[in-house]
Tab-separated table of C-alpha atoms in Angstrom:
chain	number	residue	atom	x	y	z
N	16	UNK	CA	0.000	0.000	0.000
N	17	UNK	CA	1.322	3.423	-0.888
N	18	UNK	CA	0.528	6.475	1.221
N	19	UNK	CA	0.925	9.911	-0.312
N	20	UNK	CA	0.871	13.506	0.893
N	21	UNK	CA	-1.271	15.164	-1.776
N	22	UNK	CA	-6.159	9.052	-4.568
N	23	UNK	CA	-7.149	7.313	-1.770
N	24	UNK	CA	-7.975	4.569	0.535
N	25	UNK	CA	-10.874	5.529	-1.440
N	26	UNK	CA	-11.124	9.129	-2.403
N	27	UNK	CA	-14.888	8.904	-2.081
N	28	UNK	CA	-14.582	8.317	1.684
N	29	UNK	CA	-12.917	11.674	2.006
N	30	UNK	CA	-15.923	13.601	0.795
N	31	UNK	CA	-18.398	11.589	2.793
N	32	UNK	CA	-16.600	11.918	6.146
N	33	UNK	CA	-14.589	15.132	6.027
N	34	UNK	CA	-16.862	17.559	4.257
N	35	UNK	CA	-14.054	18.954	2.075
N	36	UNK	CA	-15.661	20.105	-1.139
N	37	UNK	CA	-14.557	19.422	-4.692
N	38	UNK	CA	-16.222	20.202	-8.048
N	39	UNK	CA	-16.729	16.474	-8.641
N	40	UNK	CA	-18.041	15.594	-5.171
N	41	UNK	CA	-21.605	14.644	-6.117
N	42	UNK	CA	-20.599	12.705	-9.237
N	43	UNK	CA	-18.027	10.752	-7.262
N	44	UNK	CA	-20.363	9.852	-4.408
N	45	UNK	CA	-23.051	8.731	-6.860
N	46	UNK	CA	-20.732	6.372	-8.744
N	47	UNK	CA	-18.474	4.882	-6.071
N	48	UNK	CA	-18.868	3.034	-2.776
N	49	UNK	CA	-18.547	5.221	0.329
N	50	UNK	CA	-18.686	2.568	3.081
N	51	UNK	CA	-15.140	2.366	4.442
N	52	UNK	CA	-15.409	-1.099	5.946
N	53	UNK	CA	-16.977	-2.458	2.754
N	54	UNK	CA	-14.162	-1.010	0.649
N	55	UNK	CA	-11.497	-2.574	2.885
N	56	UNK	CA	-13.242	-5.962	2.792
N	57	UNK	CA	-14.334	-6.147	-0.863
N	58	UNK	CA	-11.820	-3.952	-2.699
N	59	UNK	CA	-8.543	-3.900	-0.783
N	60	UNK	CA	-8.750	-7.424	0.675
N	61	UNK	CA	-11.365	-8.816	-1.713
N	62	UNK	CA	-10.881	-11.884	-3.901
N	63	UNK	CA	-8.866	-11.613	-7.092
N	64	UNK	CA	-6.713	-13.570	-9.484
N	65	UNK	CA	-3.634	-11.339	-9.388
N	66	UNK	CA	-0.556	-12.167	-7.317
N	67	UNK	CA	-0.017	-8.534	-6.342
N	68	UNK	CA	-2.472	-5.812	-5.432
N	69	UNK	CA	-1.495	-2.151	-5.372
N	70	UNK	CA	-3.533	0.306	-3.312
N	71	UNK	CA	-2.790	4.021	-3.396
N	72	UNK	CA	-4.066	6.177	-0.548
N	73	UNK	CA	-3.933	9.858	0.326
N	74	UNK	CA	-2.952	10.259	3.970
N	75	UNK	CA	-5.359	13.176	4.413
N	76	UNK	CA	-8.278	10.950	3.261
N	77	UNK	CA	-7.803	8.375	5.979
N	78	UNK	CA	-10.943	7.898	8.072
N	79	UNK	CA	-11.351	6.454	11.588
N	80	UNK	CA	-12.901	3.132	12.467
N	81	UNK	CA	-11.338	0.969	9.772
N	82	UNK	CA	-10.386	-2.660	10.547
N	83	UNK	CA	-6.984	-3.231	12.199
N	84	UNK	CA	-5.853	-5.567	9.448
N	85	UNK	CA	-5.839	-2.608	7.079
N	86	UNK	CA	-2.587	-1.491	8.747
N	87	UNK	CA	-1.306	-4.921	9.792
N	88	UNK	CA	-1.430	-6.652	6.414
N	89	UNK	CA	0.625	-6.044	3.302
N	90	UNK	CA	3.681	-3.848	2.880
N	91	UNK	CA	3.453	-0.105	3.239
N	92	UNK	CA	5.308	2.570	1.293
N	93	UNK	CA	5.165	6.286	2.065
N	94	UNK	CA	5.767	8.651	-0.850
N	95	UNK	CA	6.769	12.150	0.212
N	96	UNK	CA	7.482	15.398	-1.578
N	97	UNK	CA	9.088	18.589	-0.344
N	98	UNK	CA	6.315	21.049	0.625
N	99	UNK	CA	8.394	23.751	-1.037
N	100	UNK	CA	7.739	22.024	-4.376
N	101	UNK	CA	4.124	21.154	-3.588
N	102	UNK	CA	3.153	24.701	-2.687
N	103	UNK	CA	4.934	26.102	-5.725
N	104	UNK	CA	2.635	24.082	-8.001
N	105	UNK	CA	-0.536	23.770	-5.927
N	106	UNK	CA	-3.660	23.118	-7.982
N	107	UNK	CA	-6.229	25.884	-7.945
N	108	UNK	CA	-9.029	23.317	-7.612
N	109	UNK	CA	-8.261	22.988	-3.892
N	110	UNK	CA	-7.045	25.842	-1.665
N	111	UNK	CA	-3.829	24.939	0.181
N	112	UNK	CA	-4.099	24.227	3.898
N	113	UNK	CA	-2.272	22.280	6.587
N	114	UNK	CA	-4.863	19.474	6.391
N	115	UNK	CA	-4.805	19.469	2.601
N	116	UNK	CA	-1.072	18.741	2.422
N	117	UNK	CA	-1.395	15.813	4.836
N	118	UNK	CA	2.141	15.728	6.264
N	119	UNK	CA	0.967	15.436	9.874
N	120	UNK	CA	-1.243	12.500	8.838
N	121	UNK	CA	1.739	10.826	7.164
N	122	UNK	CA	3.826	11.126	10.319
N	123	UNK	CA	0.966	9.588	12.306
N	124	UNK	CA	0.709	6.707	9.844
N	125	UNK	CA	4.478	6.171	9.976
N	126	UNK	CA	4.382	6.050	13.790
N	127	UNK	CA	1.470	3.598	13.890
N	128	UNK	CA	3.120	1.266	11.406
N	129	UNK	CA	6.417	1.398	13.302
N	130	UNK	CA	4.649	0.496	16.553
N	131	UNK	CA	3.143	-2.522	14.762
N	132	UNK	CA	6.635	-3.613	13.737
N	133	UNK	CA	5.910	-2.829	10.078
N	134	UNK	CA	8.337	0.011	9.401
N	135	UNK	CA	7.237	1.474	6.071
N	136	UNK	CA	9.562	2.176	3.152
N	137	UNK	CA	9.826	5.926	2.541
N	138	UNK	CA	10.505	7.280	-0.924
N	139	UNK	CA	11.087	10.941	-1.688
N	140	UNK	CA	9.833	12.117	-5.076
N	141	UNK	CA	13.047	14.087	-5.597
N	142	UNK	CA	15.110	10.885	-5.243
N	143	UNK	CA	12.755	9.043	-7.571
N	144	UNK	CA	13.230	11.716	-10.225
N	145	UNK	CA	16.992	11.729	-9.785
N	146	UNK	CA	17.472	7.965	-10.202
N	147	UNK	CA	14.148	6.218	-10.903
N	148	UNK	CA	15.690	2.884	-11.887
N	149	UNK	CA	17.695	2.549	-8.657
N	150	UNK	CA	14.681	3.455	-6.522
N	151	UNK	CA	12.356	1.069	-8.355
N	152	UNK	CA	14.882	-1.768	-8.275
N	153	UNK	CA	15.217	-1.317	-4.527
N	154	UNK	CA	11.437	-1.258	-4.075
N	155	UNK	CA	11.037	-4.409	-6.167
N	156	UNK	CA	13.643	-6.157	-4.045
N	157	UNK	CA	11.837	-5.140	-0.841
N	158	UNK	CA	8.468	-6.260	-2.213
N	159	UNK	CA	9.690	-9.463	-3.825
N	160	UNK	CA	8.669	-8.286	-7.292
N	161	UNK	CA	10.918	-8.820	-10.337
N	162	UNK	CA	12.112	-5.501	-11.767
N	163	UNK	CA	11.176	-4.834	-15.397
N	164	UNK	CA	12.486	-2.054	-17.619
N	165	UNK	CA	8.889	-1.382	-18.717
N	166	UNK	CA	8.307	0.118	-15.256
N	167	UNK	CA	10.291	3.148	-16.385
N	168	UNK	CA	8.177	3.923	-19.476
N	169	UNK	CA	4.473	4.043	-20.374
N	170	UNK	CA	2.162	5.276	-23.137
N	171	UNK	CA	0.842	8.812	-23.002
N	172	UNK	CA	-2.866	9.542	-22.624
N	173	UNK	CA	-5.743	8.885	-20.189
N	174	UNK	CA	-6.106	5.451	-18.588
N	175	UNK	CA	-9.248	3.368	-18.117
N	176	UNK	CA	-8.641	3.270	-14.375
N	177	UNK	CA	-8.528	7.077	-13.987
N	178	UNK	CA	-11.053	8.390	-11.464
N	179	UNK	CA	-13.787	10.897	-12.255
N	180	UNK	CA	-11.547	13.572	-10.701
N	181	UNK	CA	-9.005	13.241	-13.528
N	182	UNK	CA	-10.882	15.763	-15.677
N	183	UNK	CA	-10.457	18.412	-12.968
N	184	UNK	CA	-6.691	18.635	-13.094
N	185	UNK	CA	-4.877	17.491	-9.960
N	186	UNK	CA	-1.757	16.952	-12.024
N	187	UNK	CA	-3.547	14.546	-14.380
N	188	UNK	CA	-3.065	16.824	-17.375
N	189	UNK	CA	0.721	16.616	-17.125
N	190	UNK	CA	0.553	12.920	-16.165
N	191	UNK	CA	-1.421	12.130	-19.339
N	192	UNK	CA	1.248	13.848	-21.423
N	193	UNK	CA	4.127	11.964	-19.822
N	194	UNK	CA	5.766	8.745	-21.036
N	195	UNK	CA	8.266	8.333	-18.193
N	196	UNK	CA	9.610	9.908	-15.043
N	197	UNK	CA	10.310	13.600	-15.671
N	198	UNK	CA	13.804	14.819	-14.846
N	199	UNK	CA	14.294	16.982	-11.797
N	200	UNK	CA	13.996	20.726	-12.325
N	201	UNK	CA	17.253	22.454	-13.041
N	202	UNK	CA	15.975	25.468	-11.121
N	203	UNK	CA	13.213	25.532	-8.493
N	204	UNK	CA	9.859	27.047	-9.368
N	205	UNK	CA	9.125	30.531	-7.980
N	206	UNK	CA	7.651	30.209	-4.522
N	207	UNK	CA	4.394	32.034	-3.678
N	208	UNK	CA	5.385	33.866	-0.497
N	209	UNK	CA	1.760	34.228	0.529
N	210	UNK	CA	2.127	30.533	1.506
N	211	UNK	CA	5.296	31.031	3.553
N	212	UNK	CA	3.587	30.352	6.887
N	213	UNK	CA	2.105	27.128	5.506
N	214	UNK	CA	5.586	26.077	4.371
N	215	UNK	CA	6.975	26.644	7.871
N	216	UNK	CA	4.174	24.533	9.365
N	217	UNK	CA	4.788	21.549	7.086
N	218	UNK	CA	8.571	21.447	6.715
N	219	UNK	CA	9.223	19.902	10.175
N	220	UNK	CA	6.913	16.960	9.370
N	221	UNK	CA	8.567	16.466	5.974
N	222	UNK	CA	12.003	16.452	7.618
N	223	UNK	CA	10.896	13.816	10.153
N	224	UNK	CA	9.961	11.495	7.302
N	225	UNK	CA	12.945	12.467	5.161
N	226	UNK	CA	15.278	11.248	7.918
N	227	UNK	CA	13.995	7.712	7.324
N	228	UNK	CA	14.408	7.647	3.542
N	229	UNK	CA	16.522	4.681	2.514
N	230	UNK	CA	19.639	5.684	0.559
N	231	UNK	CA	19.562	3.145	-2.277
N	232	UNK	CA	21.325	5.025	-5.071
N	233	UNK	CA	24.914	6.198	-5.039
N	234	UNK	CA	23.547	9.484	-6.360
N	235	UNK	CA	21.536	9.933	-3.175
N	236	UNK	CA	24.381	9.337	-0.753
N	237	UNK	CA	26.556	12.123	0.597
N	238	UNK	CA	29.950	12.322	-1.160
N	239	UNK	CA	31.579	12.818	2.221
N	240	UNK	CA	32.232	9.920	4.617
N	241	UNK	CA	30.597	9.909	8.014
N	242	UNK	CA	32.986	11.493	10.540
N	243	UNK	CA	34.730	9.199	12.995
N	244	UNK	CA	33.407	9.434	16.535
N	245	UNK	CA	36.095	8.867	19.200
N	246	UNK	CA	33.236	8.111	21.596
N	247	UNK	CA	30.546	6.032	19.789
N	248	UNK	CA	27.989	6.969	22.440
N	249	UNK	CA	28.162	10.542	21.130
N	250	UNK	CA	26.275	9.471	18.004
N	251	UNK	CA	23.099	10.085	19.971
N	252	UNK	CA	23.432	13.163	22.116
N	253	UNK	CA	21.590	16.358	22.981
N	254	UNK	CA	22.997	19.828	22.386
N	255	UNK	CA	21.942	23.226	23.686
N	256	UNK	CA	21.690	25.585	20.693
N	257	UNK	CA	20.401	29.087	21.308
N	258	UNK	CA	17.653	28.636	23.865
N	259	UNK	CA	16.624	25.034	23.288
N	260	UNK	CA	17.925	21.490	23.600
N	261	UNK	CA	18.059	19.660	20.264
N	262	UNK	CA	19.262	16.328	18.876
N	263	UNK	CA	22.669	15.953	17.240
N	264	UNK	CA	21.314	16.274	13.669
N	265	UNK	CA	19.489	19.494	14.552
N	266	UNK	CA	22.462	21.110	16.298
N	267	UNK	CA	23.044	23.805	13.678
N	268	UNK	CA	23.370	27.558	13.394
N	269	UNK	CA	21.572	29.767	10.901
N	270	UNK	CA	23.313	30.907	7.717
N	271	UNK	CA	22.429	34.420	8.925
N	272	UNK	CA	24.437	33.950	12.122
N	273	UNK	CA	27.448	36.221	12.551
N	274	UNK	CA	29.819	33.230	12.648
N	275	UNK	CA	28.754	32.328	9.096
N	276	UNK	CA	28.282	35.796	7.663
N	277	UNK	CA	31.405	37.422	9.064
N	278	UNK	CA	33.505	34.541	10.354
N	279	UNK	CA	33.702	36.052	13.831
N	280	UNK	CA	32.891	34.092	16.935
N	281	UNK	CA	34.123	32.990	20.329
N	282	UNK	CA	33.781	29.599	21.960
N	283	UNK	CA	34.850	27.553	24.932
N	284	UNK	CA	34.886	23.830	25.532
N	285	UNK	CA	33.908	22.677	29.010
N	286	UNK	CA	34.648	19.316	30.589
N	287	UNK	CA	32.483	17.591	33.210
N	288	UNK	CA	33.916	15.159	35.764
N	289	UNK	CA	31.600	13.357	38.159
N	290	UNK	CA	28.927	15.996	37.866
N	291	UNK	CA	31.279	18.972	38.194
N	292	UNK	CA	32.429	21.392	35.492
N	293	UNK	CA	36.197	21.637	35.645
N	294	UNK	CA	37.710	25.168	35.625
N	295	UNK	CA	34.324	26.711	34.821
N	296	UNK	CA	35.100	30.201	36.083
N	297	UNK	CA	38.387	30.381	34.167
N	298	UNK	CA	36.689	29.300	30.953
N	299	UNK	CA	33.876	31.804	31.403
N	300	UNK	CA	36.351	34.596	32.146
N	301	UNK	CA	38.132	33.903	28.878
N	302	UNK	CA	34.845	33.580	26.981
N	303	UNK	CA	33.538	36.950	28.123
N	304	UNK	CA	36.901	38.639	27.585
N	305	UNK	CA	36.927	37.347	24.009
N	306	UNK	CA	33.336	38.469	23.412
N	307	UNK	CA	34.152	41.918	24.729
N	308	UNK	CA	37.225	42.164	22.510
N	309	UNK	CA	34.990	41.561	19.466
N	310	UNK	CA	32.359	44.023	20.740
N	311	UNK	CA	29.682	41.326	20.882
N	312	UNK	CA	26.316	42.266	22.344
N	313	UNK	CA	23.496	40.069	23.652
N	314	UNK	CA	26.049	37.665	25.124
N	315	UNK	CA	24.444	34.990	27.358
N	316	UNK	CA	24.924	35.357	31.081
N	317	UNK	CA	27.411	33.145	32.895
N	318	UNK	CA	24.541	31.000	34.130
N	319	UNK	CA	23.402	30.309	30.576
N	320	UNK	CA	26.700	29.085	29.210
N	321	UNK	CA	27.300	25.368	28.629
N	322	UNK	CA	29.188	23.420	26.004
N	323	UNK	CA	30.540	20.123	24.842
N	324	UNK	CA	32.986	18.958	22.182
N	325	UNK	CA	35.256	16.133	21.075
N	326	UNK	CA	39.018	15.948	20.755
N	327	UNK	CA	40.773	15.818	17.379
N	328	UNK	CA	44.291	15.306	15.962
N	329	UNK	CA	46.635	18.324	15.901
N	330	UNK	CA	49.351	19.798	13.692
N	331	UNK	CA	52.335	21.707	15.116
N	332	UNK	CA	52.258	25.455	14.357
N	333	UNK	CA	55.306	27.698	14.177
N	334	UNK	CA	55.606	31.379	15.129
N	335	UNK	CA	56.898	34.131	12.808
N	336	UNK	CA	60.510	33.254	13.656
N	337	UNK	CA	60.140	29.551	12.994
N	338	UNK	CA	59.876	28.361	16.590
N	339	UNK	CA	57.095	26.074	17.807
N	340	UNK	CA	54.175	28.011	19.253
N	341	UNK	CA	51.322	25.498	19.682
N	342	UNK	CA	49.269	23.016	17.666
N	343	UNK	CA	46.269	24.008	15.613
N	344	UNK	CA	43.945	23.229	18.522
N	345	UNK	CA	46.035	22.697	21.680
N	346	UNK	CA	49.116	23.761	23.631
N	347	UNK	CA	52.216	21.559	23.600
N	348	UNK	CA	54.892	20.372	26.069
N	349	UNK	CA	58.016	18.262	25.830
N	350	UNK	CA	60.251	16.431	28.325
N	351	UNK	CA	64.018	16.253	27.917
N	352	UNK	CA	66.257	14.685	30.575
N	353	UNK	CA	63.600	15.153	33.253
N	354	UNK	CA	62.943	18.840	32.451
N	355	UNK	CA	59.525	19.966	31.197
N	356	UNK	CA	59.505	22.623	28.473
N	357	UNK	CA	56.674	24.568	26.809
N	358	UNK	CA	56.700	27.548	24.402
N	359	UNK	CA	56.064	31.091	25.625
N	360	UNK	CA	52.447	32.241	25.310
N	361	UNK	CA	53.472	35.148	23.049
N	362	UNK	CA	52.256	33.326	19.936
N	363	UNK	CA	49.837	30.803	21.354
N	364	UNK	CA	46.535	30.739	23.170
N	365	UNK	CA	47.124	30.988	26.938
N	366	UNK	CA	45.197	27.795	27.547
N	367	UNK	CA	43.499	27.108	30.847
N	368	UNK	CA	44.574	23.468	30.781
N	369	UNK	CA	48.092	24.638	29.872
N	370	UNK	CA	48.221	26.843	32.985
N	371	UNK	CA	46.797	24.037	35.126
N	372	UNK	CA	49.413	21.564	33.897
N	373	UNK	CA	52.221	24.078	34.444
N	374	UNK	CA	51.087	24.370	38.073
N	375	UNK	CA	51.034	20.582	38.365
N	376	UNK	CA	54.560	20.313	36.919
N	377	UNK	CA	55.848	22.546	39.714
N	378	UNK	CA	53.718	20.780	42.325
N	379	UNK	CA	55.113	17.398	41.242
N	380	UNK	CA	58.686	18.738	41.708
N	381	UNK	CA	59.688	18.798	38.039
N	382	UNK	CA	61.761	21.615	36.557
N	383	UNK	CA	59.610	23.799	34.265
N	384	UNK	CA	61.019	25.965	31.482
N	385	UNK	CA	58.933	28.351	29.385
N	386	UNK	CA	61.014	29.463	26.401
N	387	UNK	CA	61.457	29.391	22.635
N	388	UNK	CA	61.647	25.801	21.390
N	389	UNK	CA	62.734	24.649	17.939
N	390	UNK	CA	60.984	21.931	15.984
N	391	UNK	CA	64.119	19.771	16.129
N	392	UNK	CA	63.897	19.791	19.928
N	393	UNK	CA	60.461	18.219	19.671
N	394	UNK	CA	61.833	15.645	17.224
N	395	UNK	CA	64.468	14.592	19.765
N	396	UNK	CA	62.351	14.905	22.924
N	397	UNK	CA	61.980	12.043	25.422
N	398	UNK	CA	58.253	12.709	25.823
N	399	UNK	CA	55.682	15.072	24.254
N	400	UNK	CA	52.073	15.822	25.122
N	401	UNK	CA	49.422	18.361	24.206
N	402	UNK	CA	46.954	20.017	26.553
N	403	UNK	CA	43.364	21.083	25.984
N	404	UNK	CA	40.025	21.004	27.711
N	405	UNK	CA	38.778	18.026	25.753
N	406	UNK	CA	41.971	16.009	25.425
N	407	UNK	CA	43.408	16.922	28.853
N	408	UNK	CA	47.008	15.646	28.645
N	409	UNK	CA	47.177	13.776	25.340
N	410	UNK	CA	50.439	11.876	24.753
N	411	UNK	CA	52.195	12.383	21.411
N	412	UNK	CA	54.181	9.336	20.280
N	413	UNK	CA	55.114	10.404	16.750
N	414	UNK	CA	55.987	13.735	15.095
N	415	UNK	CA	56.628	14.071	11.364
N	416	UNK	CA	57.050	10.311	11.099
N	417	UNK	CA	59.617	10.196	13.919
N	418	UNK	CA	58.964	8.259	17.112
N	419	UNK	CA	58.993	10.357	20.261
N	420	UNK	CA	61.299	8.615	22.736
N	421	UNK	CA	60.561	4.899	22.527
N	422	UNK	CA	57.161	5.509	20.953
N	423	UNK	CA	55.301	4.877	24.215
N	424	UNK	CA	53.688	7.089	26.832
N	425	UNK	CA	56.489	8.267	29.114
N	426	UNK	CA	56.679	8.256	32.944
N	427	UNK	CA	56.456	12.048	33.337
N	428	UNK	CA	53.355	12.128	31.129
N	429	UNK	CA	51.711	9.340	33.128
N	430	UNK	CA	52.505	10.991	36.454
N	431	UNK	CA	51.050	14.337	35.351
N	432	UNK	CA	47.984	12.615	33.857
N	433	UNK	CA	47.302	11.039	37.247
N	434	UNK	CA	47.855	14.352	39.023
N	435	UNK	CA	45.430	16.020	36.614
N	436	UNK	CA	42.867	13.253	37.182
N	437	UNK	CA	43.149	13.709	40.934
N	438	UNK	CA	42.636	17.446	40.541
N	439	UNK	CA	39.478	17.033	38.453
N	440	UNK	CA	38.010	14.707	41.073
N	441	UNK	CA	38.431	17.182	43.906
N	442	UNK	CA	37.511	20.461	42.199
N	443	UNK	CA	34.873	21.927	39.874
N	444	UNK	CA	31.480	23.656	40.011
N	445	UNK	CA	28.686	21.144	40.792
N	446	UNK	CA	25.780	20.784	38.354
N	447	UNK	CA	22.574	20.800	40.480
N	448	UNK	CA	20.650	18.458	38.171
N	449	UNK	CA	23.520	16.032	37.492
N	450	UNK	CA	22.795	12.331	37.816
N	451	UNK	CA	25.451	9.665	37.386
N	452	UNK	CA	24.665	7.145	34.634
N	453	UNK	CA	26.179	3.724	35.173
């Protein structure tokens, strides 16, 4: 069974139960059965000599009180179309409305089928236009139907099975002229901005369904690989964007945001240990100082600031004189003959974790030197690590293809990692609503 957003479980039921008017209402009701249960029993599940039976329904025409087996039997397919395209070409026979487009009904149908363990196949018209053969081959495989090339072509003109509504438009005029799937538009049709509010109402429902479209064609898949997640559990997470909590896929900023338009922005990464935010005040101090330096207004209050991130690989950066300054995302340290060295902060971000580790170096009775350091010194170091909020003390075992020391995490690094861990356990600003998840 195919469900659409804009035919019918029986189009005639729509007029009888909903009261929506059409020019062909009376003719339709006089010629076709309008008893829903009778249609399900005698038409949809009635006797017949064919191996397959195709039923096309409009989600908006669905009526209550139909037998349960209507949803439980057969295989269901949901055909969707971007409301931006629908509204750009809406037929004048029916005025556009939220109910008329039927996206909310489609989401309801999808949810009911999923609860029954009969997850429907979802096909987007745009994908079908882009690669009809791949989509149809995939559908045939799912339905156990042999694919035939004749599915891609047909004869032009009206069909004997057209309903009485065909003479009133509803895209039948262009359908009767077609002999195959039309190619996708090179440019989108002009959008009637009087329908902008209706577009905003329907887009969220379309996106819910679009998320479940099966990527069958190579043309439909993103050309970019999925990013690696150091922590697999972060695939499903919640993010605070603006003034609301959203899922990972919806964690986005507007193209009109200053960070996109002008490339200016400030950020901080915060780390939580056992329900406490480590070095919160220091991070917030730096955040607000940076915002002030860029003359930002409408900056959130300290109480409103939260964040999360993930660590990534670094590249060593040099200052204007050719000395090491930092990495592209972190500060850097080396150990040589028991002495701990790190570059001056003249050409690097004065990191909060950097300052914390420098304090720990002194506390652990190591000699600390802050000076200019050449790249060759890092190549010949006994140990190297980077520091950052997300990575804490991250050991570096290879630089430019050269092993650092013996290529293993060194004793000074391990000792400072433990000291840092101890510090995070005993300090931080408690989160009132934090609950440990085991």
